[in-house]
mmCIF file of C-alpha atoms in Angstrom:
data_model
loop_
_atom_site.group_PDB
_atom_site.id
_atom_site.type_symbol
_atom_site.label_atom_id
_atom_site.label_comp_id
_atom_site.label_asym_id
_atom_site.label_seq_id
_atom_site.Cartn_x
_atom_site.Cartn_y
_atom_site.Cartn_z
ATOM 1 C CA UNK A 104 146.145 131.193 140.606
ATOM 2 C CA UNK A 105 148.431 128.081 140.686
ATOM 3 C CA UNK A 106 149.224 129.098 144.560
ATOM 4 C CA UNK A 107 145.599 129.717 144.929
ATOM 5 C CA UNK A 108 145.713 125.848 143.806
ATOM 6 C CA UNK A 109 148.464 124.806 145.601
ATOM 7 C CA UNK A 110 146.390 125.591 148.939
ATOM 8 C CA UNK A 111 143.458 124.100 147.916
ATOM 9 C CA UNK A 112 145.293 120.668 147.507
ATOM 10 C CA UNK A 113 147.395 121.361 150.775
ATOM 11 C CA UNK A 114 143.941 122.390 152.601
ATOM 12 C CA UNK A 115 145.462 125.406 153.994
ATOM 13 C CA UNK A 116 142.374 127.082 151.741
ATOM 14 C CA UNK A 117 138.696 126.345 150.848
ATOM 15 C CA UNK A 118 137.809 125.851 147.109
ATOM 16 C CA UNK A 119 135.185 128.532 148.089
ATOM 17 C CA UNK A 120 138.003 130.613 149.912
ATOM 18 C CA UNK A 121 140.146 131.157 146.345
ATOM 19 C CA UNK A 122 136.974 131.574 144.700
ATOM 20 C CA UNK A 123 136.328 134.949 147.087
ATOM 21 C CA UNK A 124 139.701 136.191 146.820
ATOM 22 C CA UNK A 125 139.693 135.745 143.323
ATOM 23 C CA UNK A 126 136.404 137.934 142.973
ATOM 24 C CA UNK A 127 137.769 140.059 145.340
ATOM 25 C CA UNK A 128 140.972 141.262 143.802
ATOM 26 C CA UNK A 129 138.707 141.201 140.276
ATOM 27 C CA UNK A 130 136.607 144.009 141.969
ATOM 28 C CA UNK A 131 140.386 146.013 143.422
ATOM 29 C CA UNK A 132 141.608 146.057 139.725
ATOM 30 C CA UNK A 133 138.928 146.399 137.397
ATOM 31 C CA UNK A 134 138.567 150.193 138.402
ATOM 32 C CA UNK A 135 142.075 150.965 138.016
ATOM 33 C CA UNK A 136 142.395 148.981 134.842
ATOM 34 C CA UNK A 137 138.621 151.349 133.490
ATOM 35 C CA UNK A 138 140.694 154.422 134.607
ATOM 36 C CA UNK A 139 143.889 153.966 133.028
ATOM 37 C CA UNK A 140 141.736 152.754 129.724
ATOM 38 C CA UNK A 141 139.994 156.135 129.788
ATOM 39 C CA UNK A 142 142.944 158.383 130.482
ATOM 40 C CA UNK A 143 144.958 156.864 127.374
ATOM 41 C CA UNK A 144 141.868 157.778 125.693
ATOM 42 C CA UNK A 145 141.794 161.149 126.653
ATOM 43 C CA UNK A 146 145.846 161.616 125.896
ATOM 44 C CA UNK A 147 144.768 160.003 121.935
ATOM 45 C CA UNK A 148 141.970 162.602 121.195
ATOM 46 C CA UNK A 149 143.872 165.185 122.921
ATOM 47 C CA UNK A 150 145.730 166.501 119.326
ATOM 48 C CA UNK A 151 142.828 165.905 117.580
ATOM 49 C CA UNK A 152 141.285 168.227 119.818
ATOM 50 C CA UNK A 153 144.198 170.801 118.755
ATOM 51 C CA UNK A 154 144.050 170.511 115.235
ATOM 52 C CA UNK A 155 140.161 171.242 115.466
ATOM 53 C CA UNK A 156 140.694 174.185 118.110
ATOM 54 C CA UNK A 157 143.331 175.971 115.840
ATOM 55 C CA UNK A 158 141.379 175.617 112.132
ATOM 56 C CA UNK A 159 138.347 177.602 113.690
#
């Protein structure tokens, strides 16, 4: 973000401009971040799952 800012105040960049990238790399990540969130998930109920498994 602070380079983001530094080309806004050199006007190498649009306010507008950061604004879109911004969004834009929100949209790349925020998938990978959901999966990664749901596979430690999966690895956490995974004994649980086990344990249950095994006592029937």
């Amino acid at each position: 973000m602070a380079v983001g800012t530094f080309f806004v105040i050199n006007g190498q960049i649009l306010v507008g401009g950061l604004i879109s990238l911004f969004l834009a790399s929100d949209r790349l990540t925020s998938p990978i971040i959901s999966i990664v969130n749901i596979a430690n998930q999966l690895t956490s109920v995974s004994p649980l799952l086990k344990i249950k498994l095994y006592k029937i």
